[in-house]
Tab-separated table of C-alpha atoms in Angstrom:
chain	number	residue	atom	x	y	z
A	1	MET	CA	-22.007	-10.236	2.580
A	2	ARG	CA	-22.320	-9.432	-0.937
A	3	ALA	CA	-24.277	-5.589	-1.968
A	4	ALA	CA	-26.839	-5.534	-4.492
A	5	THR	CA	-26.013	-3.123	-8.013
A	6	PRO	CA	-28.410	-1.017	-8.597
A	7	ALA	CA	-29.356	-0.100	-12.005
A	8	ARG	CA	-27.544	2.754	-13.556
A	9	PRO	CA	-27.018	5.030	-16.526
A	10	VAL	CA	-24.136	4.930	-17.323
A	11	ARG	CA	-22.180	9.061	-17.454
A	12	ALA	CA	-19.618	10.708	-18.257
A	13	ILE	CA	-17.421	12.025	-15.211
A	14	ALA	CA	-15.915	15.294	-16.998
A	15	ALA	CA	-11.644	16.173	-15.972
A	16	LEU	CA	-12.184	13.009	-12.743
A	17	ALA	CA	-10.217	13.835	-10.116
A	18	LEU	CA	-7.549	11.519	-10.426
A	19	LEU	CA	-6.764	11.617	-7.075
A	20	GLY	CA	-4.499	9.354	-4.562
A	21	ALA	CA	-3.307	6.056	-6.573
A	22	LEU	CA	-2.393	9.060	-9.098
A	23	LEU	CA	-0.953	11.492	-7.515
A	24	ALA	CA	3.233	11.807	-8.147
A	25	THR	CA	4.380	10.682	-4.572
A	26	THR	CA	8.748	12.571	-4.610
A	27	ALA	CA	9.114	10.449	-7.878
A	28	CYS	CA	6.243	7.944	-7.981
A	29	GLY	CA	5.445	7.513	-11.839
A	30	GLY	CA	4.324	6.197	-14.590
A	31	GLY	CA	3.257	2.113	-14.341
A	32	GLY	CA	1.530	-1.461	-15.384
A	33	ASP	CA	3.246	-5.351	-14.078
A	34	ALA	CA	7.019	-5.812	-13.086
A	35	PRO	CA	8.720	-7.997	-14.842
A	36	GLN	CA	9.810	-10.862	-13.679
A	37	ILE	CA	12.924	-11.014	-12.020
A	38	GLU	CA	15.582	-13.270	-10.501
A	39	ILE	CA	15.370	-11.390	-6.700
A	40	PRO	CA	19.361	-12.287	-4.886
A	41	ASP	CA	20.747	-13.700	-1.503
A	42	ILE	CA	20.886	-10.440	-0.124
A	43	PRO	CA	22.465	-11.369	3.757
A	44	ILE	CA	20.822	-10.413	7.431
A	45	PRO	CA	22.386	-7.619	8.172
A	46	SER	CA	24.621	-7.803	11.900
A	47	SER	CA	22.859	-4.057	12.515
A	48	SER	CA	19.203	-5.688	13.018
A	49	ALA	CA	20.118	-6.756	16.783
A	50	ALA	CA	22.121	-2.675	17.615
A	51	SER	CA	18.869	-1.923	19.409
A	52	GLU	CA	16.211	-3.081	22.987
A	53	ALA	CA	13.062	-3.735	21.222
A	54	THR	CA	10.177	-5.272	23.503
A	55	GLY	CA	6.654	-6.724	23.550
A	56	ALA	CA	4.180	-9.063	23.023
A	57	ALA	CA	6.007	-12.512	22.407
A	58	TRP	CA	5.580	-13.801	18.252
A	59	SER	CA	5.529	-16.410	16.763
A	60	ALA	CA	5.947	-16.458	12.809
A	61	PRO	CA	2.307	-17.192	11.189
A	62	ALA	CA	1.724	-20.406	10.091
A	63	GLU	CA	0.360	-19.314	6.520
A	64	VAL	CA	0.204	-15.437	5.222
A	65	ARG	CA	-3.080	-13.578	5.102
A	66	MET	CA	-4.684	-13.164	1.473
A	67	PRO	CA	-7.750	-11.671	0.067
A	68	SER	CA	-10.132	-13.991	-1.715
A	69	PHE	CA	-12.174	-13.075	-4.785
A	70	GLU	CA	-15.060	-14.290	-6.311
A	71	ASP	CA	-16.035	-14.084	-10.179
A	72	SER	CA	-19.313	-13.501	-11.166
A	73	GLY	CA	-18.196	-14.045	-14.728
A	74	ALA	CA	-19.673	-10.739	-15.917
A	75	ALA	CA	-17.874	-8.616	-17.974
A	76	THR	CA	-16.862	-6.684	-15.451
A	77	HIS	CA	-17.065	-7.194	-11.794
A	78	ILE	CA	-17.080	-5.437	-8.177
A	79	ASP	CA	-16.853	-7.836	-5.754
A	80	VAL	CA	-17.568	-6.658	-2.691
A	81	SER	CA	-17.672	-9.586	-0.637
A	82	GLY	CA	-14.396	-8.066	2.217
A	83	ALA	CA	-15.329	-5.704	2.647
A	84	ASN	CA	-15.725	-5.830	5.927
A	85	VAL	CA	-12.475	-8.127	6.940
A	86	GLY	CA	-11.028	-4.528	4.732
A	87	TYR	CA	-11.112	-4.506	1.249
A	88	VAL	CA	-12.730	-4.353	-2.040
A	89	ALA	CA	-10.980	-6.098	-5.263
A	90	ALA	CA	-12.805	-5.178	-9.138
A	91	ARG	CA	-12.663	-6.602	-12.655
A	92	ALA	CA	-12.921	-5.352	-16.011
A	93	THR	CA	-11.102	-5.823	-20.132
A	94	SER	CA	-11.181	-2.530	-21.971
A	95	PRO	CA	-9.639	-1.191	-24.794
A	96	VAL	CA	-9.443	2.014	-22.675
A	97	ARG	CA	-7.130	3.070	-19.284
A	98	LEU	CA	-9.992	2.580	-16.741
A	99	LYS	CA	-10.454	3.535	-13.235
A	100	PHE	CA	-11.132	2.229	-10.221
A	101	GLN	CA	-13.224	4.444	-7.410
A	102	VAL	CA	-13.833	4.295	-4.118
A	103	ASN	CA	-16.159	6.714	-1.618
A	104	CYS	CA	-17.128	6.163	1.975
A	105	GLY	CA	-19.095	9.612	2.917
A	106	GLU	CA	-16.943	13.299	2.261
A	107	MET	CA	-13.515	10.520	1.326
A	108	THR	CA	-13.131	9.617	-2.744
A	109	TYR	CA	-9.762	6.906	-3.212
A	110	ASN	CA	-9.530	7.252	-7.109
A	111	TYR	CA	-7.054	4.114	-8.511
A	112	ASP	CA	-5.166	2.173	-12.036
A	113	LEU	CA	-7.325	-0.552	-13.080
A	114	PRO	CA	-5.674	-3.024	-15.204
A	115	ASN	CA	-7.655	-3.487	-18.224
A	116	ASP	CA	-6.430	-6.865	-18.969
A	117	GLY	CA	-9.545	-8.281	-16.223
A	118	THR	CA	-7.011	-8.829	-13.866
A	119	PRO	CA	-8.771	-8.907	-10.217
A	120	THR	CA	-7.055	-6.153	-8.561
A	121	PHE	CA	-7.213	-5.397	-4.905
A	122	PHE	CA	-8.357	-2.186	-2.775
A	123	PRO	CA	-8.177	-1.598	0.843
A	124	VAL	CA	-12.008	-0.555	2.300
A	125	ASN	CA	-9.175	2.014	4.286
A	126	MET	CA	-12.019	4.669	5.160
A	127	GLY	CA	-13.287	3.229	8.860
A	128	ASN	CA	-17.235	1.721	8.872
A	129	GLY	CA	-20.162	3.122	6.479
A	130	SER	CA	-21.777	2.824	2.852
A	131	TYR	CA	-19.036	3.213	0.647
A	132	GLY	CA	-19.655	3.600	-2.891
A	133	PHE	CA	-17.458	1.360	-5.679
A	134	ARG	CA	-17.516	2.291	-9.764
A	135	ILE	CA	-15.037	0.856	-12.617
A	136	MET	CA	-14.464	4.243	-14.839
A	137	GLU	CA	-13.592	3.668	-18.626
A	138	ASN	CA	-11.562	6.586	-20.242
A	139	ILE	CA	-13.925	8.562	-22.598
A	140	GLU	CA	-11.376	11.322	-24.151
A	141	GLY	CA	-8.967	13.141	-22.537
A	142	SER	CA	-9.190	13.438	-18.579
A	143	SER	CA	-13.172	12.198	-18.890
A	144	TYR	CA	-14.398	8.121	-18.068
A	145	ALA	CA	-17.712	7.142	-17.900
A	146	GLU	CA	-18.927	4.673	-15.223
A	147	ILE	CA	-19.960	1.057	-17.120
A	148	ASP	CA	-20.465	-0.765	-13.393
A	149	SER	CA	-20.595	-0.582	-9.837
A	150	ALA	CA	-20.966	-1.170	-6.512
A	151	TYR	CA	-22.846	-0.315	-2.413
A	152	ALA	CA	-21.894	-2.000	0.583
A	153	GLU	CA	-22.790	-1.402	4.340
A	154	VAL	CA	-18.986	-1.401	5.562
A	155	THR	CA	-18.724	-2.265	9.640
A	156	LEU	CA	-15.088	-3.546	9.450
A	157	SER	CA	-14.035	-6.454	12.306
A	158	SER	CA	-11.474	-4.714	12.768
A	159	GLU	CA	-9.750	-1.255	12.558
A	160	LEU	CA	-6.691	-2.819	11.362
A	161	ASP	CA	-8.091	-5.498	9.153
A	162	PRO	CA	-7.410	-3.421	5.881
A	163	PHE	CA	-3.584	-3.441	6.691
A	164	LEU	CA	-3.265	-6.873	6.841
A	165	VAL	CA	-3.201	-8.336	3.159
A	166	PRO	CA	-2.247	-7.398	-0.527
A	167	ASN	CA	-3.742	-4.414	-2.202
A	168	ILE	CA	-2.099	-3.135	-5.474
A	169	PHE	CA	0.067	-0.681	-3.312
A	170	CYS	CA	1.480	-3.275	-1.275
A	171	ASP	CA	1.788	-6.629	-3.480
A	172	TYR	CA	2.812	-9.508	-2.854
A	173	ASP	CA	1.881	-13.729	-1.922
A	174	PRO	CA	2.756	-16.429	-0.707
A	175	GLN	CA	5.149	-17.430	-3.531
A	176	SER	CA	6.603	-13.800	-3.346
A	177	ALA	CA	9.771	-13.266	-2.334
A	178	CYS	CA	9.357	-9.978	-0.373
A	179	VAL	CA	7.127	-12.749	2.306
A	180	ALA	CA	10.271	-15.901	2.145
A	181	LYS	CA	12.200	-12.774	3.602
A	182	ALA	CA	10.431	-11.805	6.109
A	183	PHE	CA	10.578	-14.901	7.131
A	184	GLU	CA	14.318	-14.831	7.045
A	185	VAL	CA	14.310	-11.982	8.250
A	186	THR	CA	12.435	-12.518	11.178
A	187	SER	CA	14.023	-15.421	12.014
A	188	ALA	CA	14.755	-15.105	15.189
A	189	SER	CA	12.106	-12.065	16.296
A	190	THR	CA	10.683	-13.272	19.385
A	191	ASN	CA	8.252	-10.386	20.436
A	192	GLN	CA	6.326	-7.608	17.873
A	193	GLY	CA	8.575	-4.615	18.688
A	194	GLU	CA	11.609	-7.128	17.544
A	195	VAL	CA	9.888	-7.794	14.039
A	196	VAL	CA	9.555	-4.489	13.178
A	197	ARG	CA	13.395	-3.387	14.402
A	198	ASP	CA	14.171	-6.488	12.276
A	199	VAL	CA	12.001	-6.093	9.069
A	200	CYS	CA	12.356	-2.225	8.919
A	201	THR	CA	16.779	-2.457	9.754
A	202	PHE	CA	16.576	-5.075	7.163
A	203	VAL	CA	14.539	-2.386	4.461
A	204	VAL	CA	17.090	0.632	6.018
A	205	ASP	CA	20.373	-0.890	5.303
A	206	ASN	CA	19.415	-2.533	1.538
A	207	VAL	CA	18.186	-0.391	-0.011
A	208	ALA	CA	19.316	2.468	-1.459
A	209	TYR	CA	17.686	5.231	-2.763
A	210	ASP	CA	17.124	5.073	-6.962
A	211	TYR	CA	18.036	9.228	-6.913
A	212	ASP	CA	17.778	8.745	-10.953
A	213	LYS	CA	14.091	6.946	-11.071
A	214	ALA	CA	13.708	9.729	-8.214
A	215	GLU	CA	14.158	12.499	-10.729
A	216	VAL	CA	12.332	11.167	-13.953
A	217	LEU	CA	8.956	10.233	-12.013
A	218	ALA	CA	8.838	13.568	-10.051
A	219	GLN	CA	6.857	14.381	-13.546
A	220	SER	CA	5.125	11.180	-13.426
A	221	THR	CA	1.062	9.865	-12.254
A	222	GLY	CA	-0.324	6.836	-11.403
A	223	TYR	CA	3.067	4.575	-10.630
A	224	ILE	CA	2.731	1.624	-8.381
A	225	PRO	CA	5.449	-0.557	-6.826
A	226	SER	CA	6.295	-3.674	-5.551
A	227	PRO	CA	7.338	-5.468	-3.131
A	228	ASP	CA	10.044	-8.197	-5.204
A	229	ALA	CA	10.578	-6.260	-7.551
A	230	THR	CA	12.422	-2.610	-4.777
A	231	LEU	CA	14.423	-5.967	-3.067
A	232	ALA	CA	15.255	-7.299	-6.333
A	233	GLU	CA	17.151	-3.617	-7.294
A	234	GLY	CA	18.388	-3.373	-3.725
A	235	LYS	CA	16.555	0.650	-4.727
A	236	GLY	CA	13.979	2.248	-4.929
A	237	VAL	CA	11.968	5.880	-3.926
A	238	CYS	CA	10.107	6.241	-1.146
A	239	PHE	CA	7.227	4.554	-2.542
A	240	ASP	CA	8.490	1.436	-3.272
A	241	TYR	CA	10.841	1.923	0.332
A	242	ALA	CA	6.558	1.563	2.034
A	243	SER	CA	5.492	-0.289	-0.496
A	244	LEU	CA	7.760	-3.788	0.445
A	245	ALA	CA	8.004	-2.632	4.540
A	246	ALA	CA	4.641	-2.659	4.791
A	247	ALA	CA	4.894	-6.569	2.889
A	248	MET	CA	7.096	-7.737	5.006
A	249	LEU	CA	5.102	-6.518	8.214
A	250	ARG	CA	2.006	-7.301	6.528
A	251	SER	CA	2.903	-10.670	5.556
A	252	MET	CA	3.768	-11.695	9.474
A	253	GLY	CA	1.008	-10.465	10.417
A	254	LEU	CA	1.429	-7.553	11.721
A	255	PRO	CA	-0.632	-4.423	10.335
A	256	ALA	CA	0.954	-1.704	8.488
A	257	GLN	CA	0.534	0.899	6.352
A	258	VAL	CA	1.201	2.922	3.317
A	259	VAL	CA	1.189	6.190	3.346
A	260	THR	CA	1.536	9.568	0.973
A	261	GLY	CA	1.252	12.689	2.477
A	262	TYR	CA	3.678	16.255	3.218
A	263	VAL	CA	7.389	16.204	4.960
A	264	GLU	CA	8.737	18.900	6.023
A	265	PRO	CA	11.139	22.022	5.024
A	266	GLY	CA	8.714	22.989	1.795
A	267	ASP	CA	5.198	20.425	2.362
A	268	LEU	CA	7.761	17.815	0.113
A	269	TYR	CA	5.161	14.824	-0.728
A	270	HIS	CA	6.606	11.700	0.629
A	271	SER	CA	6.063	7.826	1.042
A	272	TRP	CA	6.057	6.205	4.537
A	273	ILE	CA	4.770	3.917	6.618
A	274	MET	CA	2.269	3.335	10.038
A	275	VAL	CA	2.838	0.705	12.536
A	276	TYR	CA	0.357	-0.993	14.912
A	277	ALA	CA	2.176	-2.940	17.084
A	278	ASP	CA	2.311	-5.389	20.756
A	279	GLY	CA	5.480	-3.715	21.792
A	280	THR	CA	8.484	-1.101	21.221
A	281	TRP	CA	11.024	0.397	19.941
A	282	GLN	CA	13.448	2.686	20.232
A	283	THR	CA	16.431	4.951	18.578
A	284	ALA	CA	17.518	8.142	17.014
A	285	VAL	CA	15.008	7.757	13.662
A	286	PHE	CA	11.935	5.084	15.182
A	287	SER	CA	10.121	5.983	17.494
A	288	VAL	CA	7.678	2.901	17.905
A	289	THR	CA	4.530	2.527	21.415
A	290	PRO	CA	2.336	0.091	22.893
A	291	ASN	CA	-0.705	-0.678	20.704
A	292	ALA	CA	-0.993	2.714	18.292
A	293	TRP	CA	-0.027	4.185	15.183
A	294	SER	CA	3.757	4.258	15.501
A	295	ARG	CA	4.874	6.074	12.119
A	296	CYS	CA	8.318	5.023	10.857
A	297	ASP	CA	10.552	6.128	7.911
A	298	VAL	CA	12.484	3.839	6.048
A	299	THR	CA	13.412	6.339	3.522
A	300	PHE	CA	14.721	8.179	6.027
A	301	ALA	CA	16.246	6.104	7.900
A	302	SER	CA	18.193	4.926	4.751
A	303	THR	CA	19.794	8.595	3.744
A	304	GLY	CA	19.379	10.240	6.621
A	305	GLY	CA	17.668	13.000	5.133
A	306	ASP	CA	18.087	15.161	1.872
A	307	SER	CA	15.221	16.391	-1.082
A	308	PHE	CA	13.978	13.981	-2.178
A	309	SER	CA	13.609	12.142	2.103
A	310	GLY	CA	12.957	15.177	3.422
A	311	SER	CA	13.533	16.224	6.956
A	312	GLY	CA	11.934	13.808	9.231
A	313	VAL	CA	9.922	16.099	10.693
A	314	GLY	CA	6.554	18.357	10.242
A	315	TYR	CA	4.809	14.482	8.434
A	316	THR	CA	0.616	15.227	6.849
A	317	ASP	CA	-0.793	12.105	6.213
A	318	ARG	CA	-2.643	12.958	2.838
A	319	TYR	CA	-4.062	8.735	1.470
A	320	ILE	CA	-3.510	5.979	3.532
A	321	TYR	CA	-3.844	3.130	1.932
């Protein structure tokens, strides 16, 4: 159901707190569209069968679940038609930087919004309730003016819905290379535990940590990962690992959250995934339990732990996408 958009005065928002999407995640910064790049033929690791996984029977989906955008034709538009199934979309054209804000109760997420009119999808990730959505245009420095808004009373059809479709931080479509790789990697999977195992093992075995990128992005904000770019380059930072693993799992029909937050030692800012599967997979690093959100830190599993990926303990969630 589309929410009515009451008339509101344009107002300046001074020093907008660029939280959520704008925080640097231990090597996350920069931004912009990912270039078109060739995807190498990465082999499926034989180690994917090294640990037993169990669970409900699984078969590859007939089609990849995708959000849709209903355009009004206006200069700016916020489409709330998908709010009850876990997402909102927005687009705007402007010569200056744009932000998109999602608010529910006392929680607020702020994101970059492309200023070229590209429709962009964002998760409705704060449960049921009254949501406010705003497009903000930069005035100067860190001051922004609201140029459009919309509201929706959200009752999610399932709490898992926001984490079954792509969004700005987990971006893919049915033609994405990461989706094709997910179908390939899980071609022998027969249950949900095996899907988690085979996807996570693939990412761990085929993505290396990019320490040079980490050093550069640690001083930046606003980084947007590209699952296909990470797959093509075979390296990335924690946000890249999480985005790729989540994209592969979501495209195969398993809910996966991209989480940013803190890990020991020293409240290191980091990113990992949480997966919800009707299955099990237990190793020294991963512990997946049935029908519950289970943490899978594919970056830590890949590096073995260091000053960028942490010690694998003491996790504190901050933002969930």
